mmCIF file of C-alpha atoms in Angstrom:
data_model
loop_
_atom_site.group_PDB
_atom_site.id
_atom_site.type_symbol
_atom_site.label_atom_id
_atom_site.label_comp_id
_atom_site.label_asym_id
_atom_site.label_seq_id
_atom_site.Cartn_x
_atom_site.Cartn_y
_atom_site.Cartn_z
ATOM 1 C CA MET A 1 43.419 -1.725 -14.946
ATOM 2 C CA THR A 2 44.385 -2.646 -18.456
ATOM 3 C CA ASN A 3 43.183 -6.059 -17.704
ATOM 4 C CA ILE A 4 39.696 -4.775 -16.950
ATOM 5 C CA PHE A 5 39.526 -2.709 -20.262
ATOM 6 C CA GLY A 6 40.866 -5.613 -22.243
ATOM 7 C CA PHE A 7 38.044 -7.735 -20.719
ATOM 8 C CA ILE A 8 35.454 -5.305 -21.596
ATOM 9 C CA LYS A 9 36.713 -5.097 -25.047
ATOM 10 C CA PHE A 10 36.702 -8.744 -25.416
ATOM 11 C CA CYS A 11 33.155 -8.865 -24.136
ATOM 12 C CA LEU A 12 32.038 -6.309 -26.660
ATOM 13 C CA GLY A 13 33.776 -8.137 -29.353
ATOM 14 C CA LEU A 14 31.802 -11.344 -28.220
ATOM 15 C CA TRP A 15 28.638 -9.327 -27.957
ATOM 16 C CA THR A 16 28.557 -7.918 -31.510
ATOM 17 C CA LYS A 17 29.450 -11.168 -33.043
ATOM 18 C CA GLY A 18 26.526 -13.343 -34.169
ATOM 19 C CA GLY A 19 24.236 -14.510 -36.957
ATOM 20 C CA ARG A 20 20.903 -13.581 -38.097
ATOM 21 C CA TYR A 21 19.032 -15.524 -35.550
ATOM 22 C CA TYR A 22 21.244 -13.940 -32.753
ATOM 23 C CA TRP A 23 20.578 -10.515 -33.910
ATOM 24 C CA ALA A 24 16.672 -11.296 -34.253
ATOM 25 C CA TRP A 25 16.660 -12.373 -30.625
ATOM 26 C CA VAL A 26 18.803 -9.329 -29.382
ATOM 27 C CA SER A 27 16.389 -6.998 -31.394
ATOM 28 C CA PHE A 28 13.352 -8.846 -29.906
ATOM 29 C CA LEU A 29 14.894 -8.492 -26.162
ATOM 30 C CA GLY A 30 15.550 -4.654 -26.869
ATOM 31 C CA VAL A 31 11.942 -4.097 -28.061
ATOM 32 C CA LEU A 32 11.059 -5.709 -24.606
ATOM 33 C CA ILE A 33 13.481 -3.459 -22.841
ATOM 34 C CA VAL A 34 12.247 -0.256 -24.680
ATOM 35 C CA SER A 35 8.689 -1.118 -23.935
ATOM 36 C CA GLY A 36 9.353 -1.636 -20.305
ATOM 37 C CA VAL A 37 11.199 1.589 -19.952
ATOM 38 C CA LEU A 38 8.344 3.465 -21.760
ATOM 39 C CA ALA A 39 5.933 1.802 -19.219
ATOM 40 C CA TYR A 40 7.987 2.531 -16.265
ATOM 41 C CA SER A 41 8.206 6.385 -17.544
ATOM 42 C CA HIS A 42 4.514 6.213 -17.900
ATOM 43 C CA GLN A 43 4.198 4.896 -14.233
ATOM 44 C CA LEU A 44 6.657 7.646 -13.008
ATOM 45 C CA GLU A 45 4.306 10.240 -14.446
ATOM 46 C CA TYR A 46 1.064 8.797 -12.973
ATOM 47 C CA GLY A 47 2.156 7.084 -10.048
ATOM 48 C CA LEU A 48 1.874 3.524 -8.963
ATOM 49 C CA GLY A 49 -1.815 3.745 -9.237
ATOM 50 C CA LEU A 50 -1.480 2.571 -12.964
ATOM 51 C CA THR A 51 -0.372 -0.902 -11.712
ATOM 52 C CA ASN A 52 -4.061 -1.579 -10.394
ATOM 53 C CA MET A 53 -2.535 -2.377 -7.041
ATOM 54 C CA ARG A 54 -4.635 -1.036 -4.083
ATOM 55 C CA ASP A 55 -4.313 -0.581 -0.442
ATOM 56 C CA SER A 56 -5.669 -4.094 0.268
ATOM 57 C CA ILE A 57 -3.079 -5.721 -2.083
ATOM 58 C CA SER A 58 -0.097 -3.419 -1.962
ATOM 59 C CA TRP A 59 2.427 -5.732 -3.273
ATOM 60 C CA GLY A 60 1.719 -7.458 -6.659
ATOM 61 C CA PHE A 61 3.709 -8.541 -9.657
ATOM 62 C CA TYR A 62 6.791 -6.444 -8.917
ATOM 63 C CA ILE A 63 7.477 -7.961 -5.429
ATOM 64 C CA GLY A 64 6.320 -11.489 -6.595
ATOM 65 C CA ASN A 65 9.124 -11.380 -9.337
ATOM 66 C CA PHE A 66 11.556 -9.990 -6.992
ATOM 67 C CA THR A 67 11.166 -12.790 -4.274
ATOM 68 C CA PHE A 68 11.353 -15.327 -7.171
ATOM 69 C CA LEU A 69 14.554 -13.920 -8.705
ATOM 70 C CA VAL A 70 16.102 -13.663 -5.362
ATOM 71 C CA GLY A 71 15.515 -17.408 -4.945
ATOM 72 C CA VAL A 72 16.915 -17.890 -8.585
ATOM 73 C CA ALA A 73 19.904 -16.013 -7.844
ATOM 74 C CA ALA A 74 20.392 -17.516 -4.296
ATOM 75 C CA ALA A 75 20.191 -20.909 -5.899
ATOM 76 C CA ALA A 76 22.621 -20.201 -8.907
ATOM 77 C CA VAL A 77 25.284 -18.892 -6.329
ATOM 78 C CA MET A 78 24.952 -22.110 -4.579
ATOM 79 C CA LEU A 79 26.322 -23.976 -7.409
ATOM 80 C CA VAL A 80 29.693 -22.302 -6.628
ATOM 81 C CA ILE A 81 30.000 -24.169 -3.343
ATOM 82 C CA PRO A 82 30.160 -27.803 -4.811
ATOM 83 C CA ALA A 83 32.815 -26.421 -7.418
ATOM 84 C CA TYR A 84 35.148 -25.288 -4.745
ATOM 85 C CA VAL A 85 34.547 -28.384 -2.405
ATOM 86 C CA TYR A 86 34.935 -31.026 -4.893
ATOM 87 C CA HIS A 87 37.392 -29.376 -7.537
ATOM 88 C CA TRP A 88 35.613 -31.276 -10.111
ATOM 89 C CA GLU A 89 35.976 -29.654 -13.573
ATOM 90 C CA PRO A 90 32.340 -30.121 -14.956
ATOM 91 C CA ILE A 91 30.967 -28.529 -11.899
ATOM 92 C CA LYS A 92 33.297 -25.493 -12.436
ATOM 93 C CA GLU A 93 31.999 -25.101 -15.927
ATOM 94 C CA VAL A 94 28.409 -25.150 -14.727
ATOM 95 C CA ALA A 95 29.354 -22.729 -11.954
ATOM 96 C CA LEU A 96 30.161 -20.092 -14.528
ATOM 97 C CA LEU A 97 26.642 -20.404 -15.959
ATOM 98 C CA GLY A 98 25.376 -20.258 -12.350
ATOM 99 C CA GLU A 99 27.150 -16.998 -11.820
ATOM 100 C CA MET A 100 26.064 -15.461 -14.952
ATOM 101 C CA LEU A 101 22.405 -16.407 -14.160
ATOM 102 C CA ALA A 102 22.853 -15.081 -10.669
ATOM 103 C CA VAL A 103 24.307 -11.723 -11.659
ATOM 104 C CA SER A 104 21.444 -11.086 -14.140
ATOM 105 C CA ALA A 105 18.863 -12.242 -11.751
ATOM 106 C CA LEU A 106 20.165 -9.917 -9.078
ATOM 107 C CA VAL A 107 20.208 -7.116 -11.647
ATOM 108 C CA MET A 108 16.434 -7.775 -12.319
ATOM 109 C CA CYS A 109 15.799 -7.942 -8.545
ATOM 110 C CA MET A 110 17.117 -4.533 -8.202
ATOM 111 C CA ILE A 111 15.280 -3.218 -11.062
ATOM 112 C CA PHE A 112 11.962 -4.778 -9.750
ATOM 113 C CA VAL A 113 12.427 -3.220 -6.245
ATOM 114 C CA THR A 114 13.270 0.076 -7.642
ATOM 115 C CA VAL A 115 10.151 0.009 -9.884
ATOM 116 C CA ASP A 116 8.045 -1.109 -7.052
ATOM 117 C CA ILE A 117 8.678 1.685 -4.440
ATOM 118 C CA GLY A 118 6.769 4.790 -4.438
ATOM 119 C CA ARG A 119 9.595 7.265 -4.297
ATOM 120 C CA PRO A 120 12.680 5.807 -6.220
ATOM 121 C CA ASP A 121 14.269 9.498 -5.828
ATOM 122 C CA ARG A 122 14.706 8.570 -2.087
ATOM 123 C CA ILE A 123 16.514 5.173 -2.619
ATOM 124 C CA THR A 124 19.537 6.633 -0.869
ATOM 125 C CA HIS A 125 17.454 6.635 2.461
ATOM 126 C CA LEU A 126 18.102 2.833 2.386
ATOM 127 C CA MET A 127 21.825 3.187 2.396
ATOM 128 C CA PRO A 128 24.134 3.066 5.247
ATOM 129 C CA PHE A 129 25.754 6.574 6.145
ATOM 130 C CA LEU A 130 23.721 8.329 3.298
ATOM 131 C CA GLY A 131 20.533 7.167 4.778
ATOM 132 C CA SER A 132 18.993 5.900 7.976
ATOM 133 C CA PRO A 133 18.634 1.961 7.480
ATOM 134 C CA ASN A 134 16.662 0.513 10.298
ATOM 135 C CA PHE A 135 19.139 -2.230 10.215
ATOM 136 C CA PRO A 136 18.715 -5.093 12.836
ATOM 137 C CA ARG A 137 14.982 -4.679 13.034
ATOM 138 C CA SER A 138 13.605 -4.327 9.624
ATOM 139 C CA LEU A 139 13.824 -7.453 7.281
ATOM 140 C CA LEU A 140 14.004 -5.268 4.440
ATOM 141 C CA ALA A 141 17.150 -3.520 5.581
ATOM 142 C CA TRP A 142 18.595 -7.155 5.548
ATOM 143 C CA ASP A 143 17.482 -7.393 1.844
ATOM 144 C CA VAL A 144 19.288 -4.268 1.077
ATOM 145 C CA LEU A 145 22.398 -5.603 2.747
ATOM 146 C CA VAL A 146 22.252 -8.729 0.542
ATOM 147 C CA MET B 1 -9.039 23.791 11.842
ATOM 148 C CA LYS B 2 -9.284 22.316 8.306
ATOM 149 C CA GLU B 3 -7.755 19.015 7.795
ATOM 150 C CA ASN B 4 -6.576 19.518 4.320
ATOM 151 C CA ASN B 5 -8.209 16.494 2.801
ATOM 152 C CA GLN B 6 -6.806 15.645 -0.470
ATOM 153 C CA SER B 7 -8.551 14.078 -3.256
ATOM 154 C CA ARG B 8 -6.828 11.409 -5.109
ATOM 155 C CA ASP B 9 -7.547 8.071 -7.252
ATOM 156 C CA PRO B 10 -8.473 5.854 -5.338
ATOM 157 C CA ALA B 11 -9.630 7.988 -2.286
ATOM 158 C CA ILE B 12 -8.000 7.477 0.900
ATOM 159 C CA GLN B 13 -10.046 6.884 3.922
ATOM 160 C CA TRP B 14 -8.189 6.881 7.242
ATOM 161 C CA ILE B 15 -11.182 5.419 8.834
ATOM 162 C CA ARG B 16 -12.555 2.292 7.086
ATOM 163 C CA VAL B 17 -15.892 0.804 7.949
ATOM 164 C CA LEU B 18 -15.944 -2.921 7.830
ATOM 165 C CA GLU B 19 -18.936 -4.918 7.465
ATOM 166 C CA PHE B 20 -19.083 -8.037 9.502
ATOM 167 C CA ASN B 21 -21.373 -10.990 9.635
ATOM 168 C CA LYS B 22 -23.357 -11.186 12.713
ATOM 169 C CA GLU B 23 -23.022 -15.055 12.769
ATOM 170 C CA SER B 24 -19.270 -14.892 12.773
ATOM 171 C CA GLY B 25 -18.671 -11.641 15.029
ATOM 172 C CA ILE B 26 -15.593 -9.779 14.628
ATOM 173 C CA ASP B 27 -13.733 -12.107 12.291
ATOM 174 C CA PHE B 28 -11.431 -10.075 10.038
ATOM 175 C CA ALA B 29 -11.286 -12.908 7.610
ATOM 176 C CA GLU B 30 -15.054 -12.339 6.950
ATOM 177 C CA ALA B 31 -14.901 -8.468 6.981
ATOM 178 C CA ASP B 32 -15.880 -6.479 3.768
ATOM 179 C CA PRO B 33 -14.245 -3.084 3.594
ATOM 180 C CA TYR B 34 -15.958 -2.791 0.022
ATOM 181 C CA TYR B 35 -19.699 -3.051 0.784
ATOM 182 C CA CYS B 36 -21.778 -0.811 -1.288
ATOM 183 C CA THR B 37 -18.893 0.102 -3.710
ATOM 184 C CA SER B 38 -18.635 -0.731 -7.266
ATOM 185 C CA ALA B 39 -16.645 -3.659 -6.780
ATOM 186 C CA SER B 40 -19.170 -5.248 -4.509
ATOM 187 C CA LEU B 41 -22.050 -4.081 -6.681
ATOM 188 C CA HIS B 42 -20.216 -5.620 -9.846
ATOM 189 C CA ASP B 43 -19.991 -8.742 -7.993
ATOM 190 C CA LYS B 44 -23.622 -8.822 -6.861
ATOM 191 C CA GLU B 45 -24.769 -7.854 -10.316
ATOM 192 C CA ALA B 46 -22.664 -10.599 -12.000
ATOM 193 C CA THR B 47 -23.669 -13.306 -9.602
ATOM 194 C CA SER B 48 -27.445 -12.412 -9.948
ATOM 195 C CA LEU B 49 -27.056 -12.360 -13.755
ATOM 196 C CA LYS B 50 -25.242 -15.444 -13.695
ATOM 197 C CA SER B 51 -27.941 -17.221 -11.657
ATOM 198 C CA GLN B 52 -30.689 -15.651 -14.081
ATOM 199 C CA GLU B 53 -28.918 -16.879 -17.170
ATOM 200 C CA GLY B 54 -26.961 -19.788 -16.363
ATOM 201 C CA GLU B 55 -24.065 -20.370 -18.636
ATOM 202 C CA LEU B 56 -24.239 -16.943 -20.352
ATOM 203 C CA GLY B 57 -23.326 -15.224 -16.938
ATOM 204 C CA SER B 58 -19.732 -14.317 -17.833
ATOM 205 C CA LYS B 59 -20.850 -12.576 -21.086
ATOM 206 C CA SER B 60 -23.590 -10.586 -19.219
ATOM 207 C CA PHE B 61 -21.020 -9.698 -16.582
ATOM 208 C CA ILE B 62 -19.084 -7.825 -19.259
ATOM 209 C CA ASP B 63 -22.404 -6.180 -20.548
ATOM 210 C CA ALA B 64 -23.169 -5.065 -17.100
ATOM 211 C CA LYS B 65 -19.791 -3.366 -16.910
ATOM 212 C CA ALA B 66 -20.207 -1.880 -20.330
ATOM 213 C CA ALA B 67 -23.517 -0.396 -19.296
ATOM 214 C CA ILE B 68 -22.000 2.207 -16.886
ATOM 215 C CA ASN B 69 -21.766 4.918 -19.385
ATOM 216 C CA LYS B 70 -18.190 5.574 -19.335
ATOM 217 C CA PRO B 71 -17.012 9.373 -19.751
ATOM 218 C CA ALA B 72 -15.403 10.118 -23.049
ATOM 219 C CA LYS B 73 -12.167 11.372 -21.798
ATOM 220 C CA LEU B 74 -10.504 9.555 -18.883
ATOM 221 C CA SER B 75 -7.148 9.836 -17.368
ATOM 222 C CA PRO B 76 -5.424 6.556 -17.215
ATOM 223 C CA VAL B 77 -5.890 6.243 -13.496
ATOM 224 C CA GLN B 78 -9.563 6.839 -13.900
ATOM 225 C CA LYS B 79 -9.817 4.093 -16.617
ATOM 226 C CA SER B 80 -7.878 1.870 -14.377
ATOM 227 C CA ILE B 81 -10.418 2.382 -11.631
ATOM 228 C CA LEU B 82 -13.407 1.777 -14.028
ATOM 229 C CA ASP B 83 -11.811 -1.436 -15.436
ATOM 230 C CA ASN B 84 -10.658 -2.643 -12.043
ATOM 231 C CA PRO B 85 -13.286 -4.634 -10.084
ATOM 232 C CA ASP B 86 -11.181 -4.028 -6.959
ATOM 233 C CA SER B 87 -11.918 -0.348 -7.102
ATOM 234 C CA GLN B 88 -12.716 1.153 -3.823
ATOM 235 C CA TYR B 89 -14.918 3.800 -5.280
ATOM 236 C CA PRO B 90 -18.627 3.994 -4.659
ATOM 237 C CA LEU B 91 -20.492 3.646 -8.088
ATOM 238 C CA TYR B 92 -21.924 7.073 -7.918
ATOM 239 C CA GLN B 93 -18.384 8.507 -7.819
ATOM 240 C CA VAL B 94 -16.865 6.416 -10.451
ATOM 241 C CA ASP B 95 -19.658 7.739 -12.964
ATOM 242 C CA ALA B 96 -18.144 11.232 -13.736
ATOM 243 C CA ASN B 97 -20.495 12.271 -16.562
ATOM 244 C CA LYS B 98 -23.930 11.587 -14.780
ATOM 245 C CA VAL B 99 -25.028 14.456 -12.561
ATOM 246 C CA PRO B 100 -26.330 12.762 -9.519
ATOM 247 C CA SER B 101 -30.068 13.810 -9.087
ATOM 248 C CA PRO B 102 -31.740 13.373 -5.824
ATOM 249 C CA ASN B 103 -32.928 9.813 -6.789
ATOM 250 C CA GLU B 104 -30.182 8.522 -8.833
ATOM 251 C CA GLY B 105 -27.270 9.654 -6.879
ATOM 252 C CA GLU B 106 -28.353 7.332 -3.945
ATOM 253 C CA PRO B 107 -26.121 4.272 -3.586
ATOM 254 C CA THR B 108 -27.915 1.340 -4.890
ATOM 255 C CA CYS B 109 -27.478 -0.803 -1.806
ATOM 256 C CA LYS B 110 -28.994 0.161 1.707
ATOM 257 C CA VAL B 111 -27.312 -0.249 5.020
ATOM 258 C CA PRO B 112 -27.424 -1.644 7.329
ATOM 259 C CA ARG B 113 -27.981 -4.871 5.510
ATOM 260 C CA ALA B 114 -29.647 -7.540 7.182
ATOM 261 C CA GLY B 115 -27.500 -9.873 9.194
ATOM 262 C CA HIS B 116 -24.601 -7.443 9.107
ATOM 263 C CA PHE B 117 -23.006 -4.887 11.500
ATOM 264 C CA TYR B 118 -20.426 -2.331 11.016
ATOM 265 C CA VAL B 119 -17.296 -1.336 12.857
ATOM 266 C CA PRO B 120 -15.125 1.628 11.833
ATOM 267 C CA VAL B 121 -11.368 1.008 12.021
ATOM 268 C CA ALA B 122 -8.685 3.388 11.785
ATOM 269 C CA CYS B 123 -4.987 3.165 13.090
ATOM 270 C CA GLN B 124 -5.017 1.624 16.565
ATOM 271 C CA GLN B 125 -1.878 3.719 17.763
ATOM 272 C CA CYS B 126 -0.307 0.619 18.909
ATOM 273 C CA GLU B 127 1.707 0.580 21.970
ATOM 274 C CA ASN B 128 3.840 -2.247 20.190
ATOM 275 C CA PRO B 129 3.442 -1.162 16.480
ATOM 276 C CA PRO B 130 4.487 -3.909 13.910
ATOM 277 C CA CYS B 131 4.548 -1.228 11.189
ATOM 278 C CA VAL B 132 7.105 0.680 13.018
ATOM 279 C CA LYS B 133 9.349 -2.521 13.339
ATOM 280 C CA VAL B 134 9.336 -3.132 9.613
ATOM 281 C CA CYS B 135 10.226 0.209 8.224
ATOM 282 C CA PRO B 136 13.530 0.044 6.336
ATOM 283 C CA VAL B 137 14.385 3.607 6.642
ATOM 284 C CA LYS B 138 12.981 4.612 10.105
ATOM 285 C CA ALA B 139 10.457 7.000 8.388
ATOM 286 C CA THR B 140 7.789 6.052 10.936
ATOM 287 C CA TRP B 141 7.969 5.906 14.831
ATOM 288 C CA LYS B 142 5.979 6.110 17.922
ATOM 289 C CA ASP B 143 6.065 9.479 19.477
ATOM 290 C CA PRO B 144 6.487 9.832 23.236
ATOM 291 C CA ASP B 145 2.859 10.579 23.649
ATOM 292 C CA GLY B 146 1.838 7.465 21.986
ATOM 293 C CA ILE B 147 0.955 8.664 18.330
ATOM 294 C CA VAL B 148 2.444 6.489 15.715
ATOM 295 C CA VAL B 149 3.415 9.033 13.055
ATOM 296 C CA ILE B 150 5.200 9.015 9.468
ATOM 297 C CA ASP B 151 7.554 11.372 8.170
ATOM 298 C CA TYR B 152 6.303 12.001 4.581
ATOM 299 C CA ASN B 153 9.545 13.344 3.580
ATOM 300 C CA TRP B 154 11.641 10.486 4.339
ATOM 301 C CA CYS B 155 9.203 7.448 3.437
ATOM 302 C CA ILE B 156 10.309 5.716 0.396
ATOM 303 C CA GLY B 157 6.974 4.150 -0.402
ATOM 304 C CA CYS B 158 7.970 0.563 -0.301
ATOM 305 C CA ARG B 159 4.545 -0.520 1.514
ATOM 306 C CA TYR B 160 6.242 -2.910 4.179
ATOM 307 C CA CYS B 161 4.370 -1.195 6.878
ATOM 308 C CA MET B 162 0.943 -1.791 5.066
ATOM 309 C CA ALA B 163 1.713 -5.352 4.765
ATOM 310 C CA ALA B 164 2.633 -5.622 8.479
ATOM 311 C CA CYS B 165 -0.308 -3.622 9.792
ATOM 312 C CA PRO B 166 -2.984 -6.199 11.050
ATOM 313 C CA TYR B 167 -5.770 -3.586 10.843
ATOM 314 C CA GLY B 168 -5.165 -2.296 7.276
ATOM 315 C CA ALA B 169 -4.947 1.113 8.749
ATOM 316 C CA ARG B 170 -2.146 2.368 6.332
ATOM 317 C CA HIS B 171 -2.713 3.781 3.009
ATOM 318 C CA PHE B 172 -0.627 4.606 0.040
ATOM 319 C CA ASN B 173 -0.880 7.589 -2.363
ATOM 320 C CA TRP B 174 -1.186 5.734 -5.382
ATOM 321 C CA SER B 175 -1.648 8.865 -7.453
ATOM 322 C CA GLU B 176 -1.013 12.542 -7.312
ATOM 323 C CA PRO B 177 -3.042 13.955 -4.560
ATOM 324 C CA ASN B 178 -4.336 17.438 -5.031
ATOM 325 C CA LEU B 179 -5.840 20.271 -3.112
ATOM 326 C CA PRO B 180 -7.267 23.383 -4.537
ATOM 327 C CA ALA B 181 -5.246 26.361 -3.206
ATOM 328 C CA GLU B 182 -8.249 28.113 -1.822
ATOM 329 C CA GLU B 183 -9.007 25.099 0.395
ATOM 330 C CA PHE B 184 -5.633 24.718 1.706
ATOM 331 C CA ASN B 185 -5.333 25.484 5.261
ATOM 332 C CA PRO B 186 -1.681 26.969 5.875
ATOM 333 C CA LYS B 187 -1.645 26.173 9.566
ATOM 334 C CA THR B 188 -0.353 22.611 9.325
ATOM 335 C CA HIS B 189 1.624 20.121 11.406
ATOM 336 C CA TYR B 190 4.848 18.376 9.930
ATOM 337 C CA LEU B 191 3.575 14.980 10.762
ATOM 338 C CA GLY B 192 -0.167 15.717 10.431
ATOM 339 C CA ASN B 193 -2.424 17.522 7.898
ATOM 340 C CA ARG B 194 0.211 18.891 5.585
ATOM 341 C CA PRO B 195 -0.119 18.052 2.036
ATOM 342 C CA ARG B 196 1.091 14.518 1.206
ATOM 343 C CA PRO B 197 3.204 13.869 -1.889
ATOM 344 C CA ARG B 198 2.321 10.935 -4.270
ATOM 345 C CA GLY B 199 4.090 7.618 -3.549
ATOM 346 C CA VAL B 200 4.139 7.791 0.378
ATOM 347 C CA VAL B 201 2.226 6.031 2.989
ATOM 348 C CA GLU B 202 0.031 7.847 5.437
ATOM 349 C CA LYS B 203 -2.532 7.086 8.029
ATOM 350 C CA CYS B 204 -4.715 8.324 10.851
ATOM 351 C CA THR B 205 -2.704 10.579 13.311
ATOM 352 C CA PHE B 206 -5.254 11.295 15.869
ATOM 353 C CA CYS B 207 -5.336 14.613 14.126
ATOM 354 C CA ILE B 208 -1.841 15.567 15.603
ATOM 355 C CA GLN B 209 -2.328 19.084 14.418
ATOM 356 C CA ARG B 210 -5.574 19.494 16.637
ATOM 357 C CA THR B 211 -4.766 17.364 19.712
ATOM 358 C CA ARG B 212 -1.281 18.612 20.283
ATOM 359 C CA GLN B 213 -2.325 22.194 20.329
ATOM 360 C CA ASN B 214 -2.453 24.089 23.672
ATOM 361 C CA PRO B 215 -5.371 24.188 24.514
ATOM 362 C CA GLY B 216 -5.933 20.982 22.674
ATOM 363 C CA GLN B 217 -8.846 19.926 20.374
ATOM 364 C CA TYR B 218 -10.529 16.707 19.851
ATOM 365 C CA PRO B 219 -9.628 14.818 16.787
ATOM 366 C CA ALA B 220 -12.050 15.839 13.696
ATOM 367 C CA CYS B 221 -13.770 12.426 13.911
ATOM 368 C CA VAL B 222 -14.619 12.887 17.479
ATOM 369 C CA GLU B 223 -15.677 16.404 16.983
ATOM 370 C CA ILE B 224 -18.001 15.563 14.011
ATOM 371 C CA CYS B 225 -19.558 12.288 15.189
ATOM 372 C CA PRO B 226 -23.233 13.277 15.496
ATOM 373 C CA VAL B 227 -24.287 10.739 18.167
ATOM 374 C CA GLY B 228 -21.027 11.242 20.449
ATOM 375 C CA ALA B 229 -20.096 7.577 19.769
ATOM 376 C CA ARG B 230 -16.387 8.552 19.842
ATOM 377 C CA LYS B 231 -14.438 9.530 23.023
ATOM 378 C CA PHE B 232 -10.858 10.979 23.119
ATOM 379 C CA GLY B 233 -8.819 11.453 26.231
ATOM 380 C CA ASN B 234 -5.794 10.754 28.305
ATOM 381 C CA LEU B 235 -5.316 7.146 29.019
ATOM 382 C CA LEU B 236 -2.699 8.065 31.947
ATOM 383 C CA ASP B 237 -5.286 10.190 33.830
ATOM 384 C CA PRO B 238 -7.624 8.038 35.950
ATOM 385 C CA ALA B 239 -10.274 10.847 36.098
ATOM 386 C CA SER B 240 -10.518 11.307 32.413
ATOM 387 C CA GLU B 241 -13.576 10.455 30.465
ATOM 388 C CA ILE B 242 -12.030 7.852 28.583
ATOM 389 C CA ARG B 243 -10.801 6.010 31.787
ATOM 390 C CA GLN B 244 -14.177 6.217 33.242
ATOM 391 C CA ILE B 245 -15.689 4.429 30.318
ATOM 392 C CA MET B 246 -13.146 1.771 30.276
ATOM 393 C CA ASP B 247 -13.703 1.125 33.869
ATOM 394 C CA ARG B 248 -17.739 1.068 33.525
ATOM 395 C CA LYS B 249 -18.383 -0.301 29.920
ATOM 396 C CA ARG B 250 -17.674 -3.425 27.968
ATOM 397 C CA VAL B 251 -14.676 -2.731 25.952
ATOM 398 C CA LEU B 252 -13.357 -4.498 23.075
ATOM 399 C CA ILE B 253 -9.790 -4.557 21.637
ATOM 400 C CA LEU B 254 -9.348 -5.584 18.032
ATOM 401 C CA LYS B 255 -7.063 -8.516 17.404
ATOM 402 C CA ASN B 256 -5.928 -8.356 21.200
ATOM 403 C CA GLU B 257 -4.093 -11.900 20.715
ATOM 404 C CA LEU B 258 -1.375 -10.061 18.386
ATOM 405 C CA ASN B 259 -0.013 -8.283 21.533
ATOM 406 C CA THR B 260 0.080 -5.034 19.572
ATOM 407 C CA LYS B 261 -1.666 -3.257 22.553
ATOM 408 C CA PRO B 262 -3.755 -0.829 20.586
ATOM 409 C CA LYS B 263 -4.740 2.478 22.354
ATOM 410 C CA PHE B 264 -7.819 2.459 20.548
ATOM 411 C CA PHE B 265 -10.840 0.669 22.473
ATOM 412 C CA TYR B 266 -14.270 -0.154 21.236
ATOM 413 C CA PHE B 267 -16.910 0.038 23.932
ATOM 414 C CA TYR B 268 -20.567 -1.008 24.076
ATOM 415 C CA GLY B 269 -23.173 1.658 24.673
ATOM 416 C CA THR B 270 -25.250 -0.342 26.776
ATOM 417 C CA ALA B 271 -24.010 -2.593 29.616
ATOM 418 C CA THR B 272 -26.366 -5.325 28.714
#
């Protein structure tokens, strides 16, 4: 347990250290994040109609990004396999980057799916035991498993 | 028995009328559900202006759009409909400020257009429904009597079923539906005409609140059809009107090759 706290503390220390360009970049990303949150709260208020998707094209940018990032995450995870198979140091270093990319891509995936569904308050319906996942039949339930 | 039809942006029509070309026949790739709507009229205006003015076409398209006098105050959803060329609204409904006078209120295109024919398509109540298979939360299923229903209280609004339906029969509540309290019919069915929340999928239920009554009523579309073009009955009863028709008329099944086994059949009025 102390290990985890130490790790978090160490990461926070790394995170808050940086030059002027670093903070400029972080604040730029922060502005992007805040604008995204504002846009999503707007969408929560008015419904998905704001996205200009309609019945004929019911999946748009959100799902497109989701599938793309799933691919990115899968590819990044794949970097781990050669690292374990060949025990070669340079690949292990790249695998670390790959893992980080995979984690961030997965987080974005989950955010995109949550933003896309019409009733995010019912997301528990997808979970086993809490809800009723249509498991072997629906491909989307497999996605949740992943 | 009121159906509790809610109003929303964009409007949801359980029965879509598709415009087909007579040359290509029933070909869904050529079907146009938006004929005579603002989208298709915009397109036509744009193309005609383009052909008139050559290279200035794209500019005049913008002018043509601006020419629709926009109401001063628009909700974001209304605005998105006006700006969205894919809007499913007829032109005369988009224009909220203009009071439709007898001449003006008419849609600017006349049906039937030459060389086209029209087929209403609603949920086909498939025996083997692809939409049910893909639902990740089991919010939709086929009831024992064959009606494919949705639990609006369980649907998470992922719209996978809409992607799976080959007939485009499912519709999503993109914005908040509303129904004035005085128009609300409190006699509802859980799977049928009760008010739907925003963010869930809905579709034709064969008017489950009418047909499952005892004594049963016809679905609203069958009852309202002024020429009696729609028939409804028990497919399992060999003496029923619907079976008589299927035995004696030419019957068409939409996208028969997909093996969805619809329980919605199209028959030709004349046997020629």
